[in-house]
PDB file of C-alpha atoms in Angstrom:
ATOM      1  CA  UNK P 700       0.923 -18.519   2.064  1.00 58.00           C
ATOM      2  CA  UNK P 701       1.424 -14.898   2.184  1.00 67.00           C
ATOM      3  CA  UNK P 702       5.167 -14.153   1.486  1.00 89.00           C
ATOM      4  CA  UNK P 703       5.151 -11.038   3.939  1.00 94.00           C
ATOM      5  CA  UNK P 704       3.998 -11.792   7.027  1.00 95.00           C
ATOM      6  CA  UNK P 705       3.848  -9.162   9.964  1.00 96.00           C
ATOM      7  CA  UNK P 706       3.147  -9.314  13.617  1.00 96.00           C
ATOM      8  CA  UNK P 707       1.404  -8.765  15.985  1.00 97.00           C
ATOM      9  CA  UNK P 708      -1.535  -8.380  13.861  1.00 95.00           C
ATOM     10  CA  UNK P 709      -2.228  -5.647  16.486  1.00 96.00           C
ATOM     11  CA  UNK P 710      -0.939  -4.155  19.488  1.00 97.00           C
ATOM     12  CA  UNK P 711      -2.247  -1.486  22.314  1.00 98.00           C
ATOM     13  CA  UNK P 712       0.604   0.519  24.415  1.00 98.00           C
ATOM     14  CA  UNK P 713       0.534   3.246  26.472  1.00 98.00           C
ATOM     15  CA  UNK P 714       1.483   6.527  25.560  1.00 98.00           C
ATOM     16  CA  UNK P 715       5.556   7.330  26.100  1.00 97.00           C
ATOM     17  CA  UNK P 716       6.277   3.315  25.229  1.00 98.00           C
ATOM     18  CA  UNK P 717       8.024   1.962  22.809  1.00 98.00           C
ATOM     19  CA  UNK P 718       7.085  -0.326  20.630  1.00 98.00           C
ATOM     20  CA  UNK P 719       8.698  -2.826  17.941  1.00 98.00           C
ATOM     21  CA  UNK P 720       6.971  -4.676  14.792  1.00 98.00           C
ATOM     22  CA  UNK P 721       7.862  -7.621  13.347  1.00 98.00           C
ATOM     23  CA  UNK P 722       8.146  -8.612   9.161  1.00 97.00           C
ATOM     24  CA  UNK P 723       9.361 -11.774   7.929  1.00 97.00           C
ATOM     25  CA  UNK P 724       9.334 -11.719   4.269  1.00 95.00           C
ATOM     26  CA  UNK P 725      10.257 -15.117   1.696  1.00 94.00           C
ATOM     27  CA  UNK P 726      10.488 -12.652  -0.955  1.00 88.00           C
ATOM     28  CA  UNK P 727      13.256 -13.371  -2.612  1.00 85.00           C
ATOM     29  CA  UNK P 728      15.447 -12.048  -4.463  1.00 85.00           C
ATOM     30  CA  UNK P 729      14.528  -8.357  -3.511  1.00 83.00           C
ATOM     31  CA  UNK P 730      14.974  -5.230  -3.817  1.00 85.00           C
ATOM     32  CA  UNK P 731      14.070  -3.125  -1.448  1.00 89.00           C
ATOM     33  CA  UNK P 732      11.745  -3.615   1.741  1.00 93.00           C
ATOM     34  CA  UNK P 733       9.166  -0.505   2.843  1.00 94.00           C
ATOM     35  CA  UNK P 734       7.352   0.097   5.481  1.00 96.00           C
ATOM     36  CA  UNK P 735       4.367   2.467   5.240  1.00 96.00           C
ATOM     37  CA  UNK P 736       1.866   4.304   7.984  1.00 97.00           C
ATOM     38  CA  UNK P 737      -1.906   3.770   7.235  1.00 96.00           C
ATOM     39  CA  UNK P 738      -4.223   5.931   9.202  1.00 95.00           C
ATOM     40  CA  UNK P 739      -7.777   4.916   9.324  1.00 92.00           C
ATOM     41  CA  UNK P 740      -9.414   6.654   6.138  1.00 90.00           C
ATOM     42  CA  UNK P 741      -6.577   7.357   4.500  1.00 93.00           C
ATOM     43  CA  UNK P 742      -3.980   5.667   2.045  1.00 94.00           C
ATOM     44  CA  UNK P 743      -0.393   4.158   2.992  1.00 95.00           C
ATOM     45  CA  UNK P 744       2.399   6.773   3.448  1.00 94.00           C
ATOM     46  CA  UNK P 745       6.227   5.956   3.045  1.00 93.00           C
ATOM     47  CA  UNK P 746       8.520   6.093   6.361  1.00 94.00           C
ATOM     48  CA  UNK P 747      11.251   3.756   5.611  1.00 92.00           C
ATOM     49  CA  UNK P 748      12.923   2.190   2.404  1.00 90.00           C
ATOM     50  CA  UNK P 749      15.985  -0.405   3.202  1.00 90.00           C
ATOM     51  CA  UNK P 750      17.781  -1.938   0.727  1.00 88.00           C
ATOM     52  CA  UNK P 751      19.541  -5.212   0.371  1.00 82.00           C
ATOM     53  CA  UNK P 752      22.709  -3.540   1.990  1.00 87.00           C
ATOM     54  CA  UNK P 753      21.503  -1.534   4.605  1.00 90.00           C
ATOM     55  CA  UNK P 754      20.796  -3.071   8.445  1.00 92.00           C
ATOM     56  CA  UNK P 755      19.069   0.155   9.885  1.00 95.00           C
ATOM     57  CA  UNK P 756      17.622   3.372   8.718  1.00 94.00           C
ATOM     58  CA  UNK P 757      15.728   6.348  11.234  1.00 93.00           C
ATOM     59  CA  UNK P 758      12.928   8.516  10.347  1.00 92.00           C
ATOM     60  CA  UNK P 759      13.352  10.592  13.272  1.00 94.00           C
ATOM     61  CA  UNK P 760      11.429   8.410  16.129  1.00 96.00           C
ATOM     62  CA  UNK P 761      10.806   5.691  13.582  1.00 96.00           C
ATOM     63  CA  UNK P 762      13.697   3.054  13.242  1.00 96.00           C
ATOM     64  CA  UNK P 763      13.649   0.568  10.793  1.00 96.00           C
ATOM     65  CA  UNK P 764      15.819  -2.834  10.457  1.00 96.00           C
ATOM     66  CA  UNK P 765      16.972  -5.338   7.887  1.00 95.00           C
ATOM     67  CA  UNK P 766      18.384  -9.100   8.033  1.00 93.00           C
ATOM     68  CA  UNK P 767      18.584  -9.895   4.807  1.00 89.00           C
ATOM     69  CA  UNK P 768      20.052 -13.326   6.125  1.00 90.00           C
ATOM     70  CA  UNK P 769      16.952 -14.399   8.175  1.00 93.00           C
ATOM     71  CA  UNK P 770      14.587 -12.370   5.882  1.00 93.00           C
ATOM     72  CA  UNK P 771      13.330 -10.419   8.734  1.00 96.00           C
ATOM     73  CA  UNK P 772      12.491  -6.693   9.058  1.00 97.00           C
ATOM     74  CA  UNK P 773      11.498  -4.331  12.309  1.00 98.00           C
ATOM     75  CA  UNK P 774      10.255  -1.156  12.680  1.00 98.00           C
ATOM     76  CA  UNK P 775      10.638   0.261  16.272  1.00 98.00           C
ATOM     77  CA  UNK P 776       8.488   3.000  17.262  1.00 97.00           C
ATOM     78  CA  UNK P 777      10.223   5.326  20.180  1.00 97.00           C
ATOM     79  CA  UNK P 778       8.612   7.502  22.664  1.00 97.00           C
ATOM     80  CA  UNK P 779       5.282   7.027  21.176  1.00 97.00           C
ATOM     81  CA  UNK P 780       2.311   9.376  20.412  1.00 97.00           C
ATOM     82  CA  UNK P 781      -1.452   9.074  19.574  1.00 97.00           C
ATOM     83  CA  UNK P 782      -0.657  10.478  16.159  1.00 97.00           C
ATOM     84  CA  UNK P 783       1.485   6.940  15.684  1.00 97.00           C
ATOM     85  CA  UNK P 784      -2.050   5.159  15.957  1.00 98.00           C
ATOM     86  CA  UNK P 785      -2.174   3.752  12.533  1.00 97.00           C
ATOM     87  CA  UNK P 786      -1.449   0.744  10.660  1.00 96.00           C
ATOM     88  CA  UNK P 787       1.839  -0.168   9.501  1.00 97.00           C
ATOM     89  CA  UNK P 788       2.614  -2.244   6.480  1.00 96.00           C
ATOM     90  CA  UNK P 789       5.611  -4.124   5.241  1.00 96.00           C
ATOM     91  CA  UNK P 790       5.952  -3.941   1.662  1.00 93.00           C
ATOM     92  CA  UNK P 791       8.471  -6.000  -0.233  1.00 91.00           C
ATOM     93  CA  UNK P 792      10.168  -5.634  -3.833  1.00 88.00           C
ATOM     94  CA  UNK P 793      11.202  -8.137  -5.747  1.00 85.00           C
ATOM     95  CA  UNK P 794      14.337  -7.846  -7.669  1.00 82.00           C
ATOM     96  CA  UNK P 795      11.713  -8.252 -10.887  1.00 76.00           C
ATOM     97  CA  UNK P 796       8.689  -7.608 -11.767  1.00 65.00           C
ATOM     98  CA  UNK P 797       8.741  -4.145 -10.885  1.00 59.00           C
ATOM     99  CA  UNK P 798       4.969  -3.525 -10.597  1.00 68.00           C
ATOM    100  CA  UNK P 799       4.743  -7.083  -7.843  1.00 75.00           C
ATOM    101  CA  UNK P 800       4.372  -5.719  -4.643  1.00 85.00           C
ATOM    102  CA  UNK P 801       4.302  -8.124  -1.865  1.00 89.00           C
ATOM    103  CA  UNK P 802       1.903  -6.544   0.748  1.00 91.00           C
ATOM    104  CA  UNK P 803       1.694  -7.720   4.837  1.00 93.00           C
ATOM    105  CA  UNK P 804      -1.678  -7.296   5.807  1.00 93.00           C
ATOM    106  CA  UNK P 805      -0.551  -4.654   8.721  1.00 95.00           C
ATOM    107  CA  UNK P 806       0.204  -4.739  12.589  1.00 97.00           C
ATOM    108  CA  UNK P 807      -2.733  -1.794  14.163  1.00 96.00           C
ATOM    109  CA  UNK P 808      -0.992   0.347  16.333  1.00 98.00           C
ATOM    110  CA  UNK P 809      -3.199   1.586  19.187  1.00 98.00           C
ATOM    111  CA  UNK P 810      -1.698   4.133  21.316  1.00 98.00           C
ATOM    112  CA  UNK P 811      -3.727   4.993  24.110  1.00 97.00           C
ATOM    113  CA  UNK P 812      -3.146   8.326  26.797  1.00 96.00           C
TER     114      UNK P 812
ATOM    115  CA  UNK I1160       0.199  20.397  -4.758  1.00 55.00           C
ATOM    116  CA  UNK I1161      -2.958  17.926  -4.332  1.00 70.00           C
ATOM    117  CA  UNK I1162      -0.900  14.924  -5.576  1.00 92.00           C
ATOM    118  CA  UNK I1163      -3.369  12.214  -6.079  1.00 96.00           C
ATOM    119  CA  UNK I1164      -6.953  12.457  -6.047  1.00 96.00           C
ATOM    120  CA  UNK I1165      -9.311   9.743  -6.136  1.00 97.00           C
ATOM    121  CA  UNK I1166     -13.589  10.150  -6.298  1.00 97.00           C
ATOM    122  CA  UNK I1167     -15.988   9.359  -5.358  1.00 97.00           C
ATOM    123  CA  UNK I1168     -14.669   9.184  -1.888  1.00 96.00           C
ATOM    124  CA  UNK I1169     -17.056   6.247  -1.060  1.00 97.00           C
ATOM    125  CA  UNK I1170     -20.268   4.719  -3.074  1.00 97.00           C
ATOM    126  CA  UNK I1171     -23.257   2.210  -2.207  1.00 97.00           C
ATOM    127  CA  UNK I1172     -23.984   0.661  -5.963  1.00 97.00           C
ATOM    128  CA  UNK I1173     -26.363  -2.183  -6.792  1.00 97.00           C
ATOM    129  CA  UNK I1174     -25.208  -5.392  -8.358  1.00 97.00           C
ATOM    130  CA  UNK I1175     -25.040  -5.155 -11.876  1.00 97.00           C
ATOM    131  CA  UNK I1176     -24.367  -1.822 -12.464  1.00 97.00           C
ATOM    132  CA  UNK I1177     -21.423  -0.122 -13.967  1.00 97.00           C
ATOM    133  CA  UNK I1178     -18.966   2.310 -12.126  1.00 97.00           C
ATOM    134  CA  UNK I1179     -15.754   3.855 -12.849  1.00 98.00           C
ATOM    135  CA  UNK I1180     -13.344   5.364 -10.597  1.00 98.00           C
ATOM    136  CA  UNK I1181     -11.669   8.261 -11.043  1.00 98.00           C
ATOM    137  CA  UNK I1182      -7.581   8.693 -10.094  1.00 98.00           C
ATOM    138  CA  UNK I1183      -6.093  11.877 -10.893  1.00 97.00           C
ATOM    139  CA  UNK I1184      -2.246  12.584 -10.159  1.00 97.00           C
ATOM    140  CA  UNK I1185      -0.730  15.959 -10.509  1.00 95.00           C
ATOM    141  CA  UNK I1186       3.154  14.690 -10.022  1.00 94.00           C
ATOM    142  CA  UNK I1187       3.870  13.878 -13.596  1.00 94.00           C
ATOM    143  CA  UNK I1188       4.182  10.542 -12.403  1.00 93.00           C
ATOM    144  CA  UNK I1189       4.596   7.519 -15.132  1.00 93.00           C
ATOM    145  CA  UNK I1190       3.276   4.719 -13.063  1.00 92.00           C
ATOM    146  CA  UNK I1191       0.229   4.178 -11.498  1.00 94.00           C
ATOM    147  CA  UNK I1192      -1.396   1.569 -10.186  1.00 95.00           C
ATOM    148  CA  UNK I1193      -5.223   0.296  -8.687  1.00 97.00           C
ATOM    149  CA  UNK I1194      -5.397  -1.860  -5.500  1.00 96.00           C
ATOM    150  CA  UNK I1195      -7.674  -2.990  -3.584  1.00 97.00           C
ATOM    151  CA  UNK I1196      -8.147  -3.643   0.278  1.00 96.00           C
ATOM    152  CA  UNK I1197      -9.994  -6.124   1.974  1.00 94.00           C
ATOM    153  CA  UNK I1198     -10.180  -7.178   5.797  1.00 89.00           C
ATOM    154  CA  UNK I1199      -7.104  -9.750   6.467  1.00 84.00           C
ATOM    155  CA  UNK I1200      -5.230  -9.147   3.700  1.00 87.00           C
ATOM    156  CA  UNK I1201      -2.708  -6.581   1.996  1.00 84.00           C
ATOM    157  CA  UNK I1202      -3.273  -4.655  -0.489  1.00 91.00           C
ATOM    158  CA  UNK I1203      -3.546  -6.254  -3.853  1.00 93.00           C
ATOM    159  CA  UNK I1204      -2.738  -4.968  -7.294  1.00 93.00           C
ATOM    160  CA  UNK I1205      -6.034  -5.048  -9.894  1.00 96.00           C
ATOM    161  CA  UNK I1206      -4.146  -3.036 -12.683  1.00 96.00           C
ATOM    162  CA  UNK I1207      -1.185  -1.414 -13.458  1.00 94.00           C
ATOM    163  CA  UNK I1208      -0.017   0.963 -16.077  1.00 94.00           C
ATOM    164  CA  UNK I1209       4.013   1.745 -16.570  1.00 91.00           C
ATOM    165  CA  UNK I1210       3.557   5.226 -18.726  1.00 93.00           C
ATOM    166  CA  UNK I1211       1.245   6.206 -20.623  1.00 94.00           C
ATOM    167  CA  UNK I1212      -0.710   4.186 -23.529  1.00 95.00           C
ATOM    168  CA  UNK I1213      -0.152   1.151 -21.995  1.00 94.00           C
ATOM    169  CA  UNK I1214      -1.593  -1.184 -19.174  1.00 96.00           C
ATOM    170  CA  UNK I1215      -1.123  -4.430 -17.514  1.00 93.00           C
ATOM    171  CA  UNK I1216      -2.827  -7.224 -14.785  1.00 94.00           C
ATOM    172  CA  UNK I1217      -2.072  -7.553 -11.519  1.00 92.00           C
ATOM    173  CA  UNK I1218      -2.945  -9.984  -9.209  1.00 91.00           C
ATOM    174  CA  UNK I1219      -7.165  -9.651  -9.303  1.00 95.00           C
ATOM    175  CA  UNK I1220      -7.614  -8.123 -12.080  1.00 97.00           C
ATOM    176  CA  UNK I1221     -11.160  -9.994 -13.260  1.00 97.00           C
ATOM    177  CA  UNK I1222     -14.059  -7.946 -13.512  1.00 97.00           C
ATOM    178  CA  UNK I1223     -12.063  -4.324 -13.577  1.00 98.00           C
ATOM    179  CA  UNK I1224     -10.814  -2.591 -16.882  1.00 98.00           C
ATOM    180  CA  UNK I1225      -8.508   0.538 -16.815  1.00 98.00           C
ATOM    181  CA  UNK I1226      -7.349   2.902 -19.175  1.00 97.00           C
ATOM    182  CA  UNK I1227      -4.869   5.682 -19.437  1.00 97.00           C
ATOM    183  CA  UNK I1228      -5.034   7.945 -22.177  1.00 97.00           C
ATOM    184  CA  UNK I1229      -2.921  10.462 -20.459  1.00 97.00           C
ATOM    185  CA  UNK I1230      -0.025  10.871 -17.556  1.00 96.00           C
ATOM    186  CA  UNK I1231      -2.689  12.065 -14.789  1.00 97.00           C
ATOM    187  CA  UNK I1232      -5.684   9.914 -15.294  1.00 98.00           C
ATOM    188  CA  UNK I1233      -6.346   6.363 -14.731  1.00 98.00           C
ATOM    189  CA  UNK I1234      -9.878   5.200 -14.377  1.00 98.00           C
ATOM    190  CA  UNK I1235     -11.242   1.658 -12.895  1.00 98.00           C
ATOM    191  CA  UNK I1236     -14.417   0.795 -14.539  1.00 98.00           C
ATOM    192  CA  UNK I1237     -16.453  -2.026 -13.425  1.00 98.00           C
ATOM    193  CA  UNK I1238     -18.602  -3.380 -16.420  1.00 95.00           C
ATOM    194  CA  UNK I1239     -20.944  -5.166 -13.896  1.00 97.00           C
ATOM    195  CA  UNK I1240     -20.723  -4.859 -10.391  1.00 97.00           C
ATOM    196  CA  UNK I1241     -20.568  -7.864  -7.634  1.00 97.00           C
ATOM    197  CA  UNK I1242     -21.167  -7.504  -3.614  1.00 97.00           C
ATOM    198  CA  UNK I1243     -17.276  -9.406  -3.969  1.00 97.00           C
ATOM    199  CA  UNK I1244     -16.331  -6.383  -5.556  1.00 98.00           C
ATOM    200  CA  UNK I1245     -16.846  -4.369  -2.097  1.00 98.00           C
ATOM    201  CA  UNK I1246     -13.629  -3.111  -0.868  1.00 97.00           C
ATOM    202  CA  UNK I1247     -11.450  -0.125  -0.319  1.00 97.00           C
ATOM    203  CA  UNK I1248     -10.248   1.073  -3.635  1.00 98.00           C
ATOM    204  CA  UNK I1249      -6.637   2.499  -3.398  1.00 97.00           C
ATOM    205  CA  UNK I1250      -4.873   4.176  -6.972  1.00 97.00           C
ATOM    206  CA  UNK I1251      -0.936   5.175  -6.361  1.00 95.00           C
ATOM    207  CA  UNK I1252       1.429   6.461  -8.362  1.00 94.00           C
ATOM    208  CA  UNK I1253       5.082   6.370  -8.760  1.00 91.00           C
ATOM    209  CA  UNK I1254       7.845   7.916 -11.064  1.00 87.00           C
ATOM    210  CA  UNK I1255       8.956   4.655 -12.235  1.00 76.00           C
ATOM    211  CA  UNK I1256       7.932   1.193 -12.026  1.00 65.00           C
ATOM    212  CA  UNK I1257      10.728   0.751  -9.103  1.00 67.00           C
ATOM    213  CA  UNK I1258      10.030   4.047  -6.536  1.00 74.00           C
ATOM    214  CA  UNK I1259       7.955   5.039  -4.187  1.00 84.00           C
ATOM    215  CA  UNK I1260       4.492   4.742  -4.516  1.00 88.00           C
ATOM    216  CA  UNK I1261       2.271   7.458  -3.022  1.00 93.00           C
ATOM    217  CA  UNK I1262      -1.262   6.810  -2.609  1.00 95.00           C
ATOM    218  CA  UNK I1263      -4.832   8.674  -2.600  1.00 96.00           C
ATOM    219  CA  UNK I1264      -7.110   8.073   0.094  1.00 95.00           C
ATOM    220  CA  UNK I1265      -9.322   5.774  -0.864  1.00 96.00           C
ATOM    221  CA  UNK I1266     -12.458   4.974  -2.358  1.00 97.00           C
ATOM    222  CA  UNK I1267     -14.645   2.677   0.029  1.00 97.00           C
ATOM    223  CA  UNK I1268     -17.383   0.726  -2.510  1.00 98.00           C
ATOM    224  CA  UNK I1269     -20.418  -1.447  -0.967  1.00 98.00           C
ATOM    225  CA  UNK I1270     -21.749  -3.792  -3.730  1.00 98.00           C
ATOM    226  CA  UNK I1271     -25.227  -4.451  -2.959  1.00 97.00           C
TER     227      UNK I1271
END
């Protein structure tokens, strides 16, 4: 079993919506939690890192939050665009092990005009 | 800056054969790493290497060597290719061991 887990596996919205993404993680005990935009063709970029202290973090219309408690993670996407059609990935670090990434396999984001 | 640079950007190669792919990072970065990509699953760490002169496995490492004889290069060979081997091909790099990773963009390989 996968030990991030995101969903939906994909989603289609309309331009202007928002939209929210779901991680549950069972990594544990960890260090920080990342969430990173994949556009088709292209490798993962960085938009949000939370650590074990921190409930919510914005990258201006990206807003990212943490439960350490129930080992869930969101990012909520505001006002979207058709630039925010990617995938987004939940990344995990464990407290060690430096190099063991835990990697969800990505909700696809779809915005359509 | 051009950060990091991967090539080919994609490659059809026959079973068997031998390929290496290049990752180049101009960030003076100590870490980098190889993963690969596959439908329905995250991304998954072949090799690693923490500075360097040194290297170590990740999760599917089997049938890839690495190397890095200085900061900005870290090649993937294949010794002998298999059509399991087809994926997307990611290389990142990080500072340290515990930062961000940035990533190129990908090599796409078809084993055949």
């Amino acid at each position: 079993k996968n030990q991030v887990e995101q969903s939906p596996q994909s989603l289609i919205i309309l331009e202007g919506k928002n939209c929210t993404l779901q991680c549950n993680y069972t990594v544990s005990p960890f260090s920080n939690l990342r969430w990173y935009k994949q556009d088709t063709g292209r490798g993962p970029v960085s938009l949000t890192i939370m650590t074990f202290s921190e409930n919510t973090k914005s990258n201006g219309r990206y807003t990212a939050t943490l439960d350490a408690d129930t080992k869930q993670s969101s990012l909520h996407i505001t006002a979207s665009q058709l630039s925010d059609s990617a995938s987004y990935i939940c990344v995990v670090r464990p407290k060690t092990g430096a190099n063991n990434l835990f990697f969800g396999t990505g909700t696809r984001l779809t915005v359509i005009p | 800056t051009a950060g990091i640079t991967q090539a080919p950007t994609s490659q059809i190669l026959a079973a068997g054969r031998s390929m290496t792919l290049r990752c180049t990072q101009d960030m003076r970065h100590n870490a980098m790493y190889w993963y690969r990509q596959d439908l329905g699953l995250g991304l998954r760490l072949i090799h690693y290497s923490n500075t360097a002169g040194t290297t170590g496995k990740g999760e599917v490492p089997d049938g890839y060597s690495v190397s890095r004889a200085n900061t900005d290069d870290f090649p993937l060979t294949l010794a002998s290719a298999v059509p399991s081997q087809t994926s997307v091909y990611f290389c990142a790099s990080s500072i340290q061991g515990d930062t961000e990773a940035f990533f190129g963009q990908g090599t796409r390989l078809t084993v055949v």
